[in-house]
Short mmCIF file of C-alpha atoms in Angstrom, two decimals:
data_model
loop_
_atom_site.label_atom_id
_atom_site.label_comp_id
_atom_site.label_asym_id
_atom_site.label_seq_id
_atom_site.Cartn_x
_atom_site.Cartn_y
_atom_site.Cartn_z
CA UNK A 1 97.22 105.72 49.11
CA UNK A 2 99.94 103.17 48.65
CA UNK A 3 100.52 100.09 50.75
CA UNK A 4 103.71 98.12 51.25
CA UNK A 5 103.29 94.59 52.52
CA UNK A 6 106.64 92.86 52.34
CA UNK A 7 107.72 94.10 55.76
CA UNK A 8 109.09 90.66 56.84
CA UNK A 9 111.51 90.68 53.90
CA UNK A 10 112.67 94.21 54.71
CA UNK A 11 113.08 93.29 58.39
CA UNK A 12 115.25 90.29 57.47
CA UNK A 13 117.52 92.49 55.40
CA UNK A 14 117.68 95.02 58.25
CA UNK A 15 118.62 92.33 60.77
CA UNK A 16 121.45 91.19 58.46
CA UNK A 17 122.67 94.77 57.95
CA UNK A 18 122.54 95.41 61.68
CA UNK A 19 124.59 92.28 62.46
CA UNK A 20 127.22 93.34 59.93
CA UNK A 21 127.26 96.88 61.27
CA UNK A 22 127.75 95.69 64.86
CA UNK A 23 130.40 93.17 63.80
CA UNK A 24 132.38 95.88 62.04
CA UNK A 25 132.32 97.91 65.23
CA UNK A 26 133.25 94.89 67.35
CA UNK A 27 130.00 94.93 69.31
CA UNK A 28 128.68 91.54 70.40
CA UNK A 29 126.61 92.48 73.43
CA UNK A 30 123.91 95.09 72.85
CA UNK A 31 120.47 96.17 74.09
CA UNK A 32 117.50 96.84 71.80
CA UNK A 33 115.39 99.91 72.55
CA UNK A 34 112.25 100.72 70.58
CA UNK A 35 110.43 104.05 70.46
CA UNK A 36 106.70 103.62 71.21
CA UNK A 37 104.68 102.44 69.42
CA UNK A 38 105.92 101.57 65.93
CA UNK A 39 109.60 101.43 66.88
CA UNK A 40 108.73 98.94 69.58
CA UNK A 41 107.12 96.60 67.02
CA UNK A 42 110.17 96.82 64.78
CA UNK A 43 112.53 96.25 67.73
CA UNK A 44 110.60 93.10 68.74
CA UNK A 45 110.64 91.85 65.15
CA UNK A 46 114.40 92.42 64.92
CA UNK A 47 114.83 90.64 68.24
CA UNK A 48 113.15 87.58 66.74
CA UNK A 49 115.22 87.76 63.51
CA UNK A 50 118.47 88.08 65.48
CA UNK A 51 117.65 85.45 68.13
CA UNK A 52 118.42 88.12 70.70
CA UNK A 53 117.34 87.00 74.18
CA UNK A 54 117.64 90.14 76.29
CA UNK A 55 114.45 92.10 77.03
CA UNK A 56 113.60 94.95 74.63
CA UNK A 57 113.44 98.41 76.17
CA UNK A 58 110.68 100.86 75.28
CA UNK A 59 110.81 104.64 75.18
CA UNK A 60 107.89 107.04 75.17
CA UNK A 61 109.56 110.35 74.46
CA UNK A 62 106.57 112.63 75.31
CA UNK A 63 108.43 114.19 78.24
CA UNK A 64 111.37 115.08 75.97
CA UNK A 65 109.63 116.51 72.93
CA UNK A 66 110.69 119.98 71.83
CA UNK A 67 107.14 121.03 70.95
CA UNK A 68 105.71 120.89 74.50
CA UNK A 69 105.46 124.67 74.70
CA UNK A 70 103.56 124.73 71.40
CA UNK A 71 101.19 121.80 71.68
CA UNK A 72 101.40 120.56 75.26
CA UNK A 73 101.72 117.06 76.55
CA UNK A 74 101.04 114.26 74.11
CA UNK A 75 98.81 111.48 75.33
CA UNK A 76 101.19 108.86 76.64
CA UNK A 77 101.02 105.38 75.26
CA UNK A 78 102.97 103.55 77.92
CA UNK A 79 105.60 104.58 80.45
CA UNK A 80 109.20 104.29 79.29
CA UNK A 81 110.94 101.20 80.54
CA UNK A 82 114.55 100.19 80.04
CA UNK A 83 114.82 96.90 81.95
CA UNK A 84 118.63 96.85 81.92
CA UNK A 85 121.64 99.02 82.86
CA UNK A 86 122.25 101.65 80.20
CA UNK A 87 125.62 102.62 81.67
CA UNK A 88 128.38 101.36 79.32
CA UNK A 89 125.90 99.36 77.24
CA UNK A 90 125.81 99.36 73.43
CA UNK A 91 122.29 100.53 72.66
CA UNK A 92 120.49 99.82 69.38
CA UNK A 93 117.75 102.45 69.06
CA UNK A 94 114.88 101.47 66.78
CA UNK A 95 112.10 103.58 65.24
CA UNK A 96 109.62 103.08 62.43
CA UNK A 97 109.94 106.32 60.45
CA UNK A 98 112.85 108.77 60.41
CA UNK A 99 111.72 112.23 59.32
CA UNK A 100 112.76 115.52 60.95
CA UNK A 101 115.09 113.80 63.43
CA UNK A 102 113.44 115.51 66.40
CA UNK A 103 112.06 112.27 67.84
CA UNK A 104 115.55 110.75 67.79
CA UNK A 105 117.02 113.86 69.45
CA UNK A 106 114.41 113.46 72.23
CA UNK A 107 115.07 109.71 72.53
CA UNK A 108 118.83 110.26 72.84
CA UNK A 109 118.25 112.76 75.64
CA UNK A 110 116.00 110.33 77.46
CA UNK A 111 118.48 107.43 77.09
CA UNK A 112 121.21 109.57 78.65
CA UNK A 113 119.00 110.18 81.68
CA UNK A 114 119.18 106.44 82.34
CA UNK A 115 122.97 106.36 82.11
CA UNK A 116 125.90 106.87 79.71
CA UNK A 117 125.72 104.27 76.94
CA UNK A 118 128.93 102.96 75.34
CA UNK A 119 127.37 103.68 71.93
CA UNK A 120 124.02 104.22 70.25
CA UNK A 121 123.22 102.72 66.85
CA UNK A 122 120.13 103.97 65.02
CA UNK A 123 117.94 101.56 63.05
CA UNK A 124 114.84 102.70 61.17
CA UNK A 125 112.35 100.91 58.96
CA UNK A 126 111.79 103.92 56.70
CA UNK A 127 113.85 107.02 56.02
CA UNK A 128 111.55 109.53 54.37
CA UNK A 129 114.06 112.41 54.19
CA UNK A 130 113.20 115.92 55.38
CA UNK A 131 115.74 116.12 58.21
CA UNK A 132 115.80 119.26 60.34
CA UNK A 133 118.65 118.09 62.58
CA UNK A 134 122.04 116.49 61.83
CA UNK A 135 120.87 112.94 62.53
CA UNK A 136 121.43 109.88 60.34
CA UNK A 137 120.47 106.22 60.70
CA UNK A 138 123.08 103.43 60.65
CA UNK A 139 120.63 100.87 59.26
CA UNK A 140 117.71 101.81 56.99
CA UNK A 141 115.11 99.33 55.73
CA UNK A 142 113.59 101.48 53.04
CA UNK A 143 114.18 104.95 51.63
CA UNK A 144 111.10 106.83 50.47
CA UNK A 145 111.09 110.34 49.08
CA UNK A 146 107.95 112.06 50.31
CA UNK A 147 106.69 115.61 49.97
CA UNK A 148 106.10 117.53 53.19
CA UNK A 149 102.30 117.14 53.11
CA UNK A 150 102.39 113.35 52.90
CA UNK A 151 102.41 110.87 55.75
CA UNK A 152 103.75 107.40 56.17
CA UNK A 153 102.19 105.24 58.82
CA UNK A 154 103.06 101.83 60.19
CA UNK A 155 100.18 99.59 61.29
CA UNK A 156 100.66 96.49 63.36
CA UNK A 157 101.92 94.63 65.17
CA UNK A 158 100.50 91.61 63.39
CA UNK A 159 100.77 91.93 60.47
CA UNK A 160 103.00 94.96 60.03
CA UNK A 161 102.10 97.11 57.05
CA UNK A 162 103.19 100.51 55.77
CA UNK A 163 100.75 102.99 54.32
CA UNK A 164 101.61 106.16 52.48
CA UNK A 165 98.86 108.72 52.80
CA UNK A 166 98.60 111.76 50.61
CA UNK A 167 96.95 114.84 52.03
CA UNK A 168 93.93 115.76 49.93
CA UNK B 1 79.23 125.37 87.76
CA UNK B 2 81.68 128.27 87.66
CA UNK B 3 84.60 126.10 88.81
CA UNK B 4 84.79 123.75 85.80
CA UNK B 5 84.71 126.62 83.33
CA UNK B 6 87.39 128.46 85.26
CA UNK B 7 89.62 125.41 85.41
CA UNK B 8 88.92 123.91 81.98
CA UNK B 9 89.25 125.88 78.76
CA UNK B 10 86.89 125.91 75.79
CA UNK B 11 88.68 122.84 74.39
CA UNK B 12 87.94 120.93 77.63
CA UNK B 13 91.58 120.80 78.66
CA UNK B 14 92.78 121.76 82.13
CA UNK B 15 93.91 125.38 82.56
CA UNK B 16 94.03 125.39 86.35
CA UNK B 17 93.53 122.64 88.89
CA UNK B 18 91.23 124.10 91.53
CA UNK B 19 88.86 121.31 92.47
CA UNK B 20 88.07 117.71 91.61
CA UNK B 21 84.35 118.46 91.63
CA UNK B 22 82.95 118.53 88.13
CA UNK B 23 86.10 117.17 86.51
CA UNK B 24 85.07 114.92 83.60
CA UNK B 25 86.19 111.31 84.05
CA UNK B 26 88.52 111.33 80.99
CA UNK B 27 90.36 114.38 82.43
CA UNK B 28 90.75 112.69 85.79
CA UNK B 29 91.99 109.49 84.20
CA UNK B 30 94.38 111.46 82.00
CA UNK B 31 95.92 112.86 85.20
CA UNK B 32 96.23 109.37 86.71
CA UNK B 33 97.71 107.86 83.53
CA UNK B 34 100.22 110.68 83.15
CA UNK B 35 101.22 110.22 86.79
CA UNK B 36 101.79 106.54 86.10
CA UNK B 37 104.39 107.52 83.48
CA UNK B 38 106.06 109.99 85.85
CA UNK B 39 106.37 107.30 88.50
CA UNK B 40 108.92 105.59 86.23
CA UNK B 41 110.96 108.79 85.97
CA UNK B 42 111.49 108.88 89.74
CA UNK B 43 113.11 105.44 89.62
CA UNK B 44 115.82 106.33 87.12
CA UNK B 45 119.44 107.42 87.39
CA UNK B 46 118.48 111.00 86.47
CA UNK B 47 115.13 111.75 88.08
CA UNK B 48 114.37 114.77 85.93
CA UNK B 49 112.63 115.44 82.64
CA UNK B 50 113.00 118.73 80.73
CA UNK B 51 109.27 119.54 80.29
CA UNK B 52 109.10 122.73 82.37
CA UNK B 53 112.63 123.97 81.72
CA UNK B 54 112.66 127.75 81.92
CA UNK B 55 109.32 127.93 83.79
CA UNK B 56 108.98 129.35 87.28
CA UNK B 57 106.76 127.76 89.91
CA UNK B 58 105.84 129.77 92.99
CA UNK B 59 104.71 127.83 96.05
CA UNK B 60 102.42 130.33 97.71
CA UNK B 61 101.60 128.95 101.15
CA UNK B 62 99.40 131.04 103.41
CA UNK B 63 99.04 128.01 105.70
CA UNK B 64 101.81 125.81 107.00
CA UNK B 65 102.52 122.51 105.29
CA UNK B 66 105.50 120.24 105.04
CA UNK B 67 104.50 117.26 102.92
CA UNK B 68 102.40 119.06 100.33
CA UNK B 69 104.86 121.92 99.86
CA UNK B 70 107.88 119.62 99.68
CA UNK B 71 106.28 117.24 97.19
CA UNK B 72 105.11 120.16 95.02
CA UNK B 73 108.64 121.55 95.14
CA UNK B 74 110.17 118.20 94.26
CA UNK B 75 107.62 117.66 91.48
CA UNK B 76 108.44 121.06 89.95
CA UNK B 77 112.18 120.42 90.21
CA UNK B 78 111.83 116.99 88.57
CA UNK B 79 110.12 118.76 85.69
CA UNK B 80 113.18 121.08 85.52
CA UNK B 81 111.25 124.19 86.61
CA UNK B 82 112.67 126.82 88.94
CA UNK B 83 110.89 126.96 92.29
CA UNK B 84 110.32 129.75 94.77
CA UNK B 85 108.81 128.92 98.16
CA UNK B 86 106.87 131.67 99.88
CA UNK B 87 105.41 131.23 103.31
CA UNK B 88 103.20 134.26 103.16
CA UNK B 89 102.03 134.18 106.75
CA UNK B 90 105.57 135.07 107.74
CA UNK B 91 106.19 137.59 105.00
CA UNK B 92 104.62 140.51 103.16
CA UNK B 93 101.01 140.12 104.31
CA UNK B 94 102.23 140.65 107.85
CA UNK B 95 103.53 144.00 106.62
CA UNK B 96 100.06 144.84 105.27
CA UNK B 97 100.32 143.90 101.59
CA UNK B 98 97.03 142.72 100.04
CA UNK B 99 96.68 139.36 98.28
CA UNK B 100 96.29 141.04 94.89
CA UNK B 101 99.41 143.15 95.42
CA UNK B 102 101.40 140.06 96.36
CA UNK B 103 100.05 138.43 93.20
CA UNK B 104 100.99 141.35 90.94
CA UNK B 105 104.51 141.37 92.34
CA UNK B 106 104.97 137.67 91.72
CA UNK B 107 103.63 138.05 88.18
CA UNK B 108 106.14 140.83 87.62
CA UNK B 109 108.82 138.24 88.42
CA UNK B 110 107.43 136.16 85.49
CA UNK B 111 105.98 133.30 87.47
CA UNK B 112 104.21 130.65 85.37
CA UNK B 113 102.49 128.50 88.01
CA UNK B 114 101.11 129.46 91.40
CA UNK B 115 100.70 126.59 93.83
CA UNK B 116 98.35 128.04 96.42
CA UNK B 117 97.45 126.92 99.91
CA UNK B 118 95.16 129.18 101.89
CA UNK B 119 93.02 128.89 105.01
CA UNK B 120 90.03 130.46 103.28
CA UNK B 121 87.78 128.42 100.99
CA UNK B 122 87.82 129.78 97.44
CA UNK B 123 91.23 131.46 97.69
CA UNK B 124 92.69 129.50 94.76
CA UNK B 125 89.63 130.33 92.63
CA UNK B 126 90.05 134.01 93.49
CA UNK B 127 93.68 133.95 92.39
CA UNK B 128 92.83 132.04 89.19
CA UNK B 129 90.24 134.71 88.38
CA UNK B 130 92.65 137.57 88.89
CA UNK B 131 95.98 136.31 87.59
CA UNK B 132 97.40 136.97 84.11
CA UNK B 133 96.14 134.64 81.36
CA UNK B 134 99.45 132.81 80.94
CA UNK B 135 99.61 131.92 84.65
CA UNK B 136 98.25 128.58 85.88
CA UNK B 137 96.95 128.03 89.40
CA UNK B 138 97.14 124.77 91.33
CA UNK B 139 95.05 124.52 94.48
CA UNK B 140 97.11 122.93 97.26
CA UNK B 141 94.26 123.19 99.77
CA UNK B 142 91.78 125.99 100.44
CA UNK B 143 90.02 126.15 103.81
CA UNK B 144 87.53 123.33 104.20
CA UNK B 145 86.76 123.32 100.48
CA UNK B 146 89.14 121.26 98.34
CA UNK B 147 92.55 119.64 98.09
CA UNK B 148 92.50 118.20 94.58
CA UNK B 149 96.03 116.84 94.28
CA UNK B 150 95.65 114.96 97.59
CA UNK B 151 92.43 113.32 96.37
CA UNK B 152 94.08 112.50 93.03
CA UNK B 153 97.10 110.88 94.65
CA UNK B 154 94.72 108.92 96.87
CA UNK B 155 92.65 107.51 94.01
CA UNK B 156 95.93 106.92 92.13
CA UNK B 157 97.21 104.87 95.08
CA UNK B 158 93.92 102.98 95.32
CA UNK B 159 93.96 102.24 91.58
CA UNK B 160 97.45 100.72 91.81
CA UNK B 161 96.13 98.22 94.39
CA UNK B 162 92.47 97.88 93.38
CA UNK B 163 92.08 98.77 89.70
CA UNK B 164 88.31 98.25 89.51
CA UNK B 165 86.58 101.10 91.31
CA UNK B 166 83.14 99.72 90.48
CA UNK B 167 83.91 96.68 92.64
CA UNK B 168 85.29 98.30 95.81
CA UNK B 169 83.99 99.78 99.03
CA UNK B 170 85.90 102.72 100.46
CA UNK B 171 85.51 104.02 104.03
CA UNK B 172 86.67 107.54 104.89
CA UNK B 173 87.01 107.73 108.67
CA UNK B 174 87.35 110.68 111.01
CA UNK B 175 87.07 114.43 110.93
CA UNK B 176 84.90 114.76 107.81
CA UNK B 177 83.54 118.12 108.99
CA UNK B 178 86.85 119.97 108.80
CA UNK B 179 88.37 117.98 105.97
CA UNK B 180 88.85 119.43 102.49
CA UNK B 181 90.62 116.16 101.72
CA UNK B 182 87.48 114.10 102.43
CA UNK B 183 85.35 116.33 100.20
CA UNK B 184 87.79 116.06 97.30
CA UNK B 185 88.15 112.30 97.83
CA UNK B 186 84.38 111.79 97.73
CA UNK B 187 84.17 113.70 94.42
CA UNK B 188 87.09 111.78 92.90
CA UNK B 189 85.73 108.39 93.99
CA UNK B 190 82.27 109.28 92.67
CA UNK B 191 83.64 110.38 89.28
CA UNK B 192 85.39 106.98 89.05
CA UNK B 193 82.08 105.18 89.80
CA UNK B 194 83.25 103.62 93.06
CA UNK B 195 80.76 100.94 94.12
CA UNK B 196 80.35 102.32 97.65
CA UNK B 197 81.79 105.30 99.50
CA UNK B 198 81.26 105.43 103.27
CA UNK B 199 81.97 108.18 105.74
CA UNK B 200 82.51 107.08 109.32
CA UNK B 201 82.61 109.67 112.12
CA UNK B 202 80.92 110.86 115.29
CA UNK B 203 77.84 112.99 114.52
CA UNK B 204 79.68 116.12 115.66
CA UNK B 205 82.35 115.66 112.97
CA UNK B 206 79.94 115.09 110.07
CA UNK B 207 78.77 118.04 107.97
CA UNK B 208 75.00 118.42 107.72
CA UNK B 209 73.67 116.99 104.45
CA UNK B 210 76.79 114.95 103.64
CA UNK B 211 74.45 112.19 102.34
CA UNK B 212 73.67 114.42 99.36
CA UNK B 213 77.15 113.66 98.01
CA UNK B 214 76.03 110.05 97.58
CA UNK B 215 77.90 108.54 100.52
CA UNK B 216 76.69 106.11 103.17
CA UNK B 217 76.97 107.51 106.68
CA UNK B 218 78.12 105.44 109.68
CA UNK B 219 78.57 106.66 113.24
CA UNK B 220 79.97 103.32 114.43
CA UNK B 221 83.47 102.32 113.32
CA UNK B 222 82.97 98.53 113.46
CA UNK B 223 79.88 98.74 111.24
CA UNK B 224 81.53 101.29 108.96
CA UNK B 225 84.58 99.10 108.33
CA UNK B 226 82.69 95.85 107.73
CA UNK B 227 83.91 94.35 104.45
CA UNK B 228 85.58 97.49 103.05
CA UNK B 229 88.50 97.27 100.60
CA UNK B 230 90.04 100.66 101.36
CA UNK B 231 90.22 102.53 104.67
CA UNK B 232 91.18 106.19 104.57
CA UNK B 233 91.89 107.60 108.03
CA UNK B 234 91.76 111.36 108.45
CA UNK B 235 93.65 113.51 110.90
CA UNK B 236 91.75 115.24 113.70
CA UNK B 237 92.10 118.87 112.62
CA UNK B 238 92.41 120.40 116.02
CA UNK B 239 93.45 123.75 114.55
CA UNK B 240 90.11 124.07 112.73
CA UNK B 241 87.88 122.92 115.60
CA UNK B 242 85.84 125.52 117.34
CA UNK B 243 83.84 124.47 120.39
CA UNK B 244 83.50 121.14 122.11
CA UNK B 245 83.15 118.65 119.26
CA UNK B 246 84.86 115.80 121.11
CA UNK B 247 85.03 114.72 124.75
CA UNK B 248 88.79 114.01 124.52
CA UNK B 249 91.42 112.57 122.18
CA UNK B 250 91.54 109.45 124.28
CA UNK B 251 87.80 108.97 124.05
CA UNK B 252 88.00 109.54 120.27
CA UNK B 253 90.71 106.89 119.95
CA UNK B 254 88.59 104.41 121.96
CA UNK B 255 85.69 104.84 119.56
CA UNK B 256 87.21 105.79 116.21
CA UNK B 257 90.90 104.92 116.40
CA UNK B 258 92.00 102.28 113.88
CA UNK B 259 93.56 99.32 115.70
CA UNK B 260 94.60 95.84 114.54
CA UNK B 261 91.46 94.44 116.14
CA UNK B 262 89.18 96.88 114.28
CA UNK B 263 91.01 96.20 111.00
CA UNK B 264 89.91 92.55 111.26
CA UNK B 265 86.37 93.55 110.25
CA UNK B 266 87.52 94.90 106.87
CA UNK B 267 88.23 92.83 103.75
CA UNK B 268 91.31 90.61 104.36
CA UNK B 269 93.21 92.46 101.63
CA UNK B 270 92.06 95.93 102.60
CA UNK B 271 94.61 98.75 102.37
CA UNK B 272 94.99 101.50 104.99
CA UNK B 273 95.61 105.08 103.91
CA UNK B 274 96.18 108.41 105.64
CA UNK B 275 96.93 111.79 104.03
CA UNK B 276 99.27 112.70 106.89
CA UNK B 277 100.41 114.05 109.20
CA UNK B 278 99.48 111.11 111.41
CA UNK B 279 98.45 111.55 115.02
CA UNK B 280 99.60 108.20 116.39
CA UNK B 281 97.34 106.97 119.14
CA UNK B 282 94.61 109.48 118.23
CA UNK B 283 93.10 108.31 114.94
CA UNK B 284 95.40 105.38 114.19
CA UNK B 285 97.47 102.89 116.20
CA UNK B 286 101.18 102.73 115.39
CA UNK B 287 101.03 99.01 114.63
CA UNK B 288 98.45 99.70 111.88
CA UNK B 289 100.18 102.82 110.52
CA UNK B 290 103.45 100.86 110.17
CA UNK B 291 101.77 97.53 109.38
CA UNK B 292 101.65 95.38 106.25
CA UNK B 293 98.33 96.83 105.05
CA UNK B 294 99.47 100.45 105.31
CA UNK B 295 100.22 102.27 102.04
CA UNK B 296 100.76 105.62 103.78
CA UNK B 297 104.34 106.16 102.59
CA UNK B 298 103.43 104.99 99.10
CA UNK B 299 100.91 107.86 99.06
CA UNK B 300 103.74 110.33 99.64
CA UNK B 301 105.80 108.90 96.74
CA UNK B 302 102.74 108.88 94.49
CA UNK B 303 102.05 112.49 95.45
CA UNK B 304 105.17 113.60 93.59
CA UNK B 305 104.08 111.82 90.39
CA UNK B 306 100.53 113.22 90.61
CA UNK B 307 101.83 116.76 91.10
CA UNK B 308 104.21 116.36 88.14
CA UNK B 309 101.22 115.24 86.06
CA UNK B 310 99.04 118.15 87.18
CA UNK B 311 101.75 120.75 86.50
CA UNK B 312 102.69 119.41 83.08
CA UNK B 313 99.08 119.03 81.95
CA UNK B 314 98.07 122.58 82.93
CA UNK B 315 101.24 124.09 81.49
CA UNK B 316 100.76 122.18 78.25
CA UNK B 317 97.47 123.96 77.61
CA UNK B 318 98.88 127.47 77.81
CA UNK B 319 99.74 127.22 74.13
CA UNK B 320 98.22 127.05 70.68
CA UNK B 321 97.20 123.67 69.36
CA UNK B 322 99.46 122.34 66.64
CA UNK B 323 100.10 119.22 64.67
CA UNK B 324 102.41 116.42 65.56
CA UNK B 325 105.70 116.37 63.70
CA UNK B 326 107.78 113.16 63.55
#
């Protein structure tokens, strides 16, 4: 097992990269949306780094997963809540770990059921590779190459720490 | 205890929803929590989620119903399922087809969920026993036996107003004898450890031995309502009454009708519920049914979320267990 503790430093860099990314695209007004539970922690942390005052939206994508017919309904953490108009908004979607891309596919579908966003920017703390769908993040905190049997898990929210677990 | 094994699989997860009786508390709370999430879906721009896309739900109603059938239909559609409504009393059975033949024909059309309402107690169990293994059965009311989704939406509505069941008194008032709703409510409230459950009715409308379900029995409305936090009024089920159980509707209203004056005896923040359809001026006064304490229309809205939860939970167990993939 390996533990990474300098999450605040990584988050600071991510906030800077996100600002630059949005500036380049001419976006000044945007809404942060985190995917429960880890993505929500990261979204709140970015909100603090960026001095962003709008409420952070939260998505629980259980109703949009593509594995429902294989494993059924996942226990829900919290209902989804986007406390703002999605229509024509620039959305910054935040998750902790980007892996197969299936969670992001589900999250995009759910966001579109709230309205048609002007754009969606994807921010992730960790990109561990292993994509099964054509999805890429715009801002990545950390790239980790992991074999399929390994897991990376974010604990938090205070303090945030990343653990890499190897299957025995 | 045949019901729980028929409705829950070896892994303890729901395969059918036939009765509330014997449902373990975590299962019941899972249904309520899932419904809470679905409530948010119904407030969005697009009120649908793709969970049951490609599945077919058959509403099999051998008894008339408007609210239950419509909310089941809406729930299925909001889960993206295809829905067929069959009012069987007006269809094949009239032409002499047996229940099992009707069932086989619907299975041949690749139905995935049967939502069953039937005038005979045990009908949903019978269908669950005889349907194909991939088919799930939801009981939408069988005779005087059970109406699980109604009881679930009722405790769901109570929980949204009074979250601590171990601190509340609930009075169920009216035609307990003919009410499958009352029976299911009593089981649900008991599973949630409700501090006190009362039934209030004239002797003629109380089933013999109702005390054995752990309820307190009152035959006087004023005493029965004293200090309660939740009042559930039941409809007089005239269609199920055989013989002279009541002198007259007017006499019933005088003794057991819920009026503003009678409501004064309950807790000041008590809520008033009714599963519908309401008989105004028989079991409840219009001013109470439409009043500030009434949550009757909220129950209807919550019914959609509860039925979405029940359908998605039973359909989610038709499959092999797997591991979560990010």
